[in-house]
PDB file of C-alpha atoms in Angstrom:
ATOM      1  CA  MET A  10      19.702-110.216  54.472  1.00  0.00           C
ATOM      2  CA  GLY A  11      18.378-106.663  54.803  1.00  0.00           C
ATOM      3  CA  PRO A  12      16.596-105.252  57.854  1.00  0.00           C
ATOM      4  CA  GLN A  13      13.129-105.629  56.280  1.00  0.00           C
ATOM      5  CA  GLU A  14      13.774-109.250  55.383  1.00  0.00           C
ATOM      6  CA  GLN A  15      15.020-109.936  58.928  1.00  0.00           C
ATOM      7  CA  LEU A  16      11.879-108.378  60.417  1.00  0.00           C
ATOM      8  CA  ILE A  17       9.711-110.469  58.067  1.00  0.00           C
ATOM      9  CA  GLN A  18      11.583-113.603  59.097  1.00  0.00           C
ATOM     10  CA  TRP A  19      11.133-112.855  62.816  1.00  0.00           C
ATOM     11  CA  LEU A  20       7.469-111.981  62.325  1.00  0.00           C
ATOM     12  CA  GLN A  21       6.814-115.192  60.393  1.00  0.00           C
ATOM     13  CA  ALA A  22       8.553-117.210  63.105  1.00  0.00           C
ATOM     14  CA  THR A  23       6.515-115.330  65.724  1.00  0.00           C
ATOM     15  CA  ALA A  24       3.356-116.367  63.877  1.00  0.00           C
ATOM     16  CA  GLN A  25       4.509-119.968  64.409  1.00  0.00           C
ATOM     17  CA  GLY A  26       4.877-119.338  68.162  1.00  0.00           C
ATOM     18  CA  ASP A  27       8.680-118.856  68.226  1.00  0.00           C
ATOM     19  CA  LYS A  28       9.332-116.881  71.426  1.00  0.00           C
ATOM     20  CA  ASN A  29      12.994-116.293  70.565  1.00  0.00           C
ATOM     21  CA  ALA A  30      12.048-114.700  67.249  1.00  0.00           C
ATOM     22  CA  PHE A  31       9.481-112.560  69.067  1.00  0.00           C
ATOM     23  CA  ALA A  32      12.185-111.463  71.521  1.00  0.00           C
ATOM     24  CA  GLN A  33      14.431-110.487  68.606  1.00  0.00           C
ATOM     25  CA  LEU A  34      11.558-108.607  66.948  1.00  0.00           C
ATOM     26  CA  TYR A  35      10.892-106.795  70.227  1.00  0.00           C
ATOM     27  CA  LYS A  36      14.557-105.917  70.697  1.00  0.00           C
ATOM     28  CA  ALA A  37      14.826-104.557  67.160  1.00  0.00           C
ATOM     29  CA  THR A  38      11.619-102.495  67.126  1.00  0.00           C
ATOM     30  CA  SER A  39      10.515-101.612  70.656  1.00  0.00           C
ATOM     31  CA  GLY A  40      12.531 -98.381  70.821  1.00  0.00           C
ATOM     32  CA  LYS A  41      10.960 -96.966  67.702  1.00  0.00           C
ATOM     33  CA  LEU A  42       7.457 -98.103  68.669  1.00  0.00           C
ATOM     34  CA  PHE A  43       7.884 -96.618  72.144  1.00  0.00           C
ATOM     35  CA  ALA A  44       8.910 -93.301  70.541  1.00  0.00           C
ATOM     36  CA  VAL A  45       5.770 -93.324  68.384  1.00  0.00           C
ATOM     37  CA  SER A  46       3.607 -94.069  71.424  1.00  0.00           C
ATOM     38  CA  LEU A  47       5.314 -91.437  73.576  1.00  0.00           C
ATOM     39  CA  GLN A  48       4.976 -88.832  70.836  1.00  0.00           C
ATOM     40  CA  LEU A  49       1.228 -89.393  70.705  1.00  0.00           C
ATOM     41  CA  LEU A  50       0.566 -89.740  74.425  1.00  0.00           C
ATOM     42  CA  ARG A  51       3.211 -87.470  76.008  1.00  0.00           C
ATOM     43  CA  ARG A  52       3.191 -89.658  79.123  1.00  0.00           C
ATOM     44  CA  ARG A  53       5.804 -92.318  79.701  1.00  0.00           C
ATOM     45  CA  ASP A  54       3.530 -94.570  81.776  1.00  0.00           C
ATOM     46  CA  TRP A  55       0.787 -94.519  79.136  1.00  0.00           C
ATOM     47  CA  ALA A  56       3.329 -95.067  76.357  1.00  0.00           C
ATOM     48  CA  GLU A  57       4.700 -98.110  78.192  1.00  0.00           C
ATOM     49  CA  ASP A  58       1.173 -99.521  78.569  1.00  0.00           C
ATOM     50  CA  VAL A  59       0.479 -98.981  74.873  1.00  0.00           C
ATOM     51  CA  LEU A  60       3.787-100.588  73.885  1.00  0.00           C
ATOM     52  CA  GLN A  61       2.985-103.669  75.932  1.00  0.00           C
ATOM     53  CA  ASP A  62      -0.520-103.885  74.487  1.00  0.00           C
ATOM     54  CA  ALA A  63       0.801-103.375  70.948  1.00  0.00           C
ATOM     55  CA  PHE A  64       3.265-106.239  71.319  1.00  0.00           C
ATOM     56  CA  VAL A  65       0.538-108.504  72.678  1.00  0.00           C
ATOM     57  CA  ARG A  66      -1.462-107.718  69.533  1.00  0.00           C
ATOM     58  CA  ILE A  67       1.599-108.221  67.333  1.00  0.00           C
ATOM     59  CA  TRP A  68       2.151-111.629  68.949  1.00  0.00           C
ATOM     60  CA  HIS A  69      -1.469-112.664  68.381  1.00  0.00           C
ATOM     61  CA  ASN A  70      -1.763-111.164  64.878  1.00  0.00           C
ATOM     62  CA  ALA A  71       1.667-111.933  63.422  1.00  0.00           C
ATOM     63  CA  ALA A  72       0.131-114.357  60.931  1.00  0.00           C
ATOM     64  CA  ASP A  73      -2.099-111.563  59.584  1.00  0.00           C
ATOM     65  CA  TYR A  74       0.848-109.555  58.242  1.00  0.00           C
ATOM     66  CA  HIS A  75       1.273-109.571  54.473  1.00  0.00           C
ATOM     67  CA  THR A  76       3.812-107.582  52.480  1.00  0.00           C
ATOM     68  CA  ASP A  77       0.995-105.787  50.646  1.00  0.00           C
ATOM     69  CA  LYS A  78       0.232-104.074  53.984  1.00  0.00           C
ATOM     70  CA  GLY A  79       3.580-102.244  53.782  1.00  0.00           C
ATOM     71  CA  THR A  80       6.788-102.877  55.651  1.00  0.00           C
ATOM     72  CA  VAL A  81       6.766-104.793  58.908  1.00  0.00           C
ATOM     73  CA  MET A  82       7.710-101.596  60.717  1.00  0.00           C
ATOM     74  CA  THR A  83       4.846 -99.648  59.133  1.00  0.00           C
ATOM     75  CA  TRP A  84       2.426-102.426  60.087  1.00  0.00           C
ATOM     76  CA  MET A  85       3.715-102.465  63.673  1.00  0.00           C
ATOM     77  CA  ILE A  86       3.620 -98.654  63.912  1.00  0.00           C
ATOM     78  CA  SER A  87      -0.009 -98.660  62.814  1.00  0.00           C
ATOM     79  CA  ILE A  88      -0.871-101.199  65.527  1.00  0.00           C
ATOM     80  CA  THR A  89       0.906 -99.037  68.101  1.00  0.00           C
ATOM     81  CA  ARG A  90      -0.771 -95.852  66.878  1.00  0.00           C
ATOM     82  CA  TYR A  91      -4.233 -97.453  67.017  1.00  0.00           C
ATOM     83  CA  ARG A  92      -3.571 -98.689  70.553  1.00  0.00           C
ATOM     84  CA  ALA A  93      -2.439 -95.178  71.564  1.00  0.00           C
ATOM     85  CA  LEU A  94      -5.477 -93.564  69.958  1.00  0.00           C
ATOM     86  CA  ASP A  95      -7.752 -96.061  71.709  1.00  0.00           C
ATOM     87  CA  LEU A  96      -6.139 -95.154  75.021  1.00  0.00           C
ATOM     88  CA  ILE A  97      -6.616 -91.442  74.332  1.00  0.00           C
ATOM     89  CA  LYS A  98     -10.297 -92.017  73.536  1.00  0.00           C
ATOM     90  CA  THR A  99     -10.741 -94.063  76.700  1.00  0.00           C
ATOM     91  CA  ARG A 100      -9.032 -91.433  78.868  1.00  0.00           C
ATOM     92  CA  GLN A 101     -11.053 -88.628  77.256  1.00  0.00           C
ATOM     93  CA  PHE A 102     -14.288 -90.533  77.900  1.00  0.00           C
ATOM     94  CA  LYS A 103     -13.350 -90.957  81.553  1.00  0.00           C
ATOM     95  CA  ALA A 104     -12.364 -87.287  81.795  1.00  0.00           C
ATOM     96  CA  GLU A 105     -15.747 -86.227  80.380  1.00  0.00           C
ATOM     97  CA  HIS A 106     -17.476 -88.040  83.231  1.00  0.00           C
ATOM     98  CA  ILE A 107     -15.431 -86.473  86.028  1.00  0.00           C
ATOM     99  CA  GLU A 108     -17.056 -83.574  87.808  1.00  0.00           C
ATOM    100  CA  LEU A 109     -14.857 -80.504  87.602  1.00  0.00           C
ATOM    101  CA  ASP A 110     -14.340 -78.028  90.395  1.00  0.00           C
ATOM    102  CA  PRO A 111     -15.819 -74.728  89.154  1.00  0.00           C
ATOM    103  CA  ASP A 112     -13.307 -72.776  91.279  1.00  0.00           C
ATOM    104  CA  TRP A 113     -10.256 -74.484  89.715  1.00  0.00           C
ATOM    105  CA  SER A 114      -7.862 -72.320  87.715  1.00  0.00           C
ATOM    106  CA  PRO A 115      -4.660 -73.127  85.812  1.00  0.00           C
ATOM    107  CA  ASP A 116      -2.675 -71.329  88.511  1.00  0.00           C
ATOM    108  CA  ASP A 117      -3.722 -74.025  91.001  1.00  0.00           C
ATOM    109  CA  ASN A 118      -1.409 -76.442  89.197  1.00  0.00           C
ATOM    110  CA  GLU A 119       1.591 -74.108  89.185  1.00  0.00           C
ATOM    111  CA  GLY A 120       0.917 -73.129  85.575  1.00  0.00           C
ATOM    112  CA  GLU A 121       2.122 -76.455  84.164  1.00  0.00           C
ATOM    113  CA  PRO A 122      -0.814 -77.110  81.777  1.00  0.00           C
ATOM    114  CA  VAL A 123      -0.696 -73.524  80.559  1.00  0.00           C
ATOM    115  CA  SER A 124       3.058 -73.613  79.958  1.00  0.00           C
ATOM    116  CA  LEU A 125       2.752 -76.932  78.124  1.00  0.00           C
ATOM    117  CA  ALA A 126      -0.006 -75.500  75.959  1.00  0.00           C
ATOM    118  CA  ARG A 127       2.165 -72.469  75.164  1.00  0.00           C
ATOM    119  CA  GLU A 128       5.093 -74.727  74.241  1.00  0.00           C
ATOM    120  CA  LYS A 129       2.869 -76.766  71.931  1.00  0.00           C
ATOM    121  CA  VAL A 130       1.545 -73.624  70.221  1.00  0.00           C
ATOM    122  CA  LYS A 131       5.112 -72.361  69.771  1.00  0.00           C
ATOM    123  CA  LEU A 132       6.217 -75.728  68.393  1.00  0.00           C
ATOM    124  CA  ASP A 133       3.261 -75.770  65.990  1.00  0.00           C
ATOM    125  CA  ASP A 134       4.119 -72.237  64.844  1.00  0.00           C
ATOM    126  CA  CYS A 135       7.775 -73.142  64.337  1.00  0.00           C
ATOM    127  CA  MET A 136       6.871 -76.323  62.450  1.00  0.00           C
ATOM    128  CA  SER A 137       4.522 -74.327  60.204  1.00  0.00           C
ATOM    129  CA  ALA A 138       7.365 -71.956  59.366  1.00  0.00           C
ATOM    130  CA  LEU A 139       9.535 -74.795  58.010  1.00  0.00           C
ATOM    131  CA  GLU A 140       9.737 -75.626  54.320  1.00  0.00           C
ATOM    132  CA  ALA A 141       7.328 -78.389  53.340  1.00  0.00           C
ATOM    133  CA  GLU A 142      10.057 -80.989  52.705  1.00  0.00           C
ATOM    134  CA  HIS A 143      11.711 -80.291  56.064  1.00  0.00           C
ATOM    135  CA  ARG A 144       8.403 -80.409  57.946  1.00  0.00           C
ATOM    136  CA  GLN A 145       7.286 -83.630  56.251  1.00  0.00           C
ATOM    137  CA  SER A 146      10.626 -85.367  56.819  1.00  0.00           C
ATOM    138  CA  ILE A 147      10.732 -84.387  60.498  1.00  0.00           C
ATOM    139  CA  TYR A 148       7.122 -85.475  60.947  1.00  0.00           C
ATOM    140  CA  LEU A 149       7.746 -88.842  59.280  1.00  0.00           C
ATOM    141  CA  ALA A 150      10.898 -89.419  61.340  1.00  0.00           C
ATOM    142  CA  PHE A 151       9.801 -88.266  64.772  1.00  0.00           C
ATOM    143  CA  VAL A 152       6.034 -88.742  64.786  1.00  0.00           C
ATOM    144  CA  ASN A 153       5.718 -91.842  62.616  1.00  0.00           C
ATOM    145  CA  GLY A 154       9.087 -93.248  63.650  1.00  0.00           C
ATOM    146  CA  LEU A 155      10.302 -93.931  60.117  1.00  0.00           C
ATOM    147  CA  THR A 156      13.997 -94.378  59.353  1.00  0.00           C
ATOM    148  CA  HIS A 157      15.745 -92.265  56.734  1.00  0.00           C
ATOM    149  CA  HIS A 158      15.472 -95.156  54.277  1.00  0.00           C
ATOM    150  CA  GLU A 159      11.750 -95.563  54.944  1.00  0.00           C
ATOM    151  CA  ILE A 160      11.249 -91.830  54.387  1.00  0.00           C
ATOM    152  CA  THR A 161      13.006 -92.074  51.006  1.00  0.00           C
ATOM    153  CA  SER A 162      10.695 -94.940  50.070  1.00  0.00           C
ATOM    154  CA  HIS A 163       7.666 -92.957  51.223  1.00  0.00           C
ATOM    155  CA  THR A 164       8.578 -89.670  49.549  1.00  0.00           C
ATOM    156  CA  GLY A 165      10.640 -90.858  46.595  1.00  0.00           C
ATOM    157  CA  ALA A 166      13.347 -88.340  47.525  1.00  0.00           C
ATOM    158  CA  PRO A 167      17.047 -89.260  47.532  1.00  0.00           C
ATOM    159  CA  LEU A 168      18.521 -90.399  50.850  1.00  0.00           C
ATOM    160  CA  GLY A 169      20.965 -87.467  51.009  1.00  0.00           C
ATOM    161  CA  SER A 170      18.141 -84.980  50.545  1.00  0.00           C
ATOM    162  CA  VAL A 171      16.058 -86.565  53.308  1.00  0.00           C
ATOM    163  CA  LYS A 172      18.998 -86.465  55.719  1.00  0.00           C
ATOM    164  CA  SER A 173      19.703 -82.826  54.834  1.00  0.00           C
ATOM    165  CA  TRP A 174      16.044 -81.837  55.185  1.00  0.00           C
ATOM    166  CA  ILE A 175      15.868 -83.367  58.641  1.00  0.00           C
ATOM    167  CA  ARG A 176      19.181 -81.865  59.779  1.00  0.00           C
ATOM    168  CA  ARG A 177      18.383 -78.394  58.421  1.00  0.00           C
ATOM    169  CA  GLY A 178      14.787 -78.540  59.605  1.00  0.00           C
ATOM    170  CA  LEU A 179      15.823 -79.480  63.137  1.00  0.00           C
ATOM    171  CA  ALA A 180      18.404 -76.670  63.186  1.00  0.00           C
ATOM    172  CA  ARG A 181      15.750 -74.142  62.095  1.00  0.00           C
ATOM    173  CA  LEU A 182      13.263 -75.571  64.543  1.00  0.00           C
ATOM    174  CA  LYS A 183      15.785 -75.229  67.374  1.00  0.00           C
ATOM    175  CA  ARG A 184      16.532 -71.593  66.467  1.00  0.00           C
ATOM    176  CA  CYS A 185      12.825 -70.817  66.278  1.00  0.00           C
ATOM    177  CA  LEU A 186      12.049 -72.427  69.629  1.00  0.00           C
ATOM    178  CA  GLU A 187      14.953 -70.633  71.322  1.00  0.00           C
ATOM    179  CA  ALA A 188      13.859 -67.240  69.951  1.00  0.00           C
TER     180      ALA A 188
END
């Protein structure tokens, strides 16, 4: 039985209320889903909250999964991403209703927000400099949390090419960020 079939089996058992199957599903997928959440939120505590909420939704909606919705992992990633985006919207709404101190400056916070913004701009610039295949493969792997095999299914590219694109792209990205 392949990994996709195993995930389907656990998800179907979860839909029937099987807590052991749910535990196995959690054990097999929580790391990847946490990575997706952390990538979007950039805060471990928020990512943990989103992961918990996503698994509550997975537990309650397991019966709604159908293979025409994509792989189990893709379905679970989309639930996690929507939960993360909802959290971002909620936090932004709250932030909009907080009165700001007009005398505040970035230097008051030891430059952390400014340095993070600079790092993000540099990362964006370095990612833009990559070849399209490298950029897409890295994005699919690290932002969407797809495995090499899932990337080959998504792109139609051979497995060896996907692995090479990611390896070469990460090497170029590292050199660019260190420059």
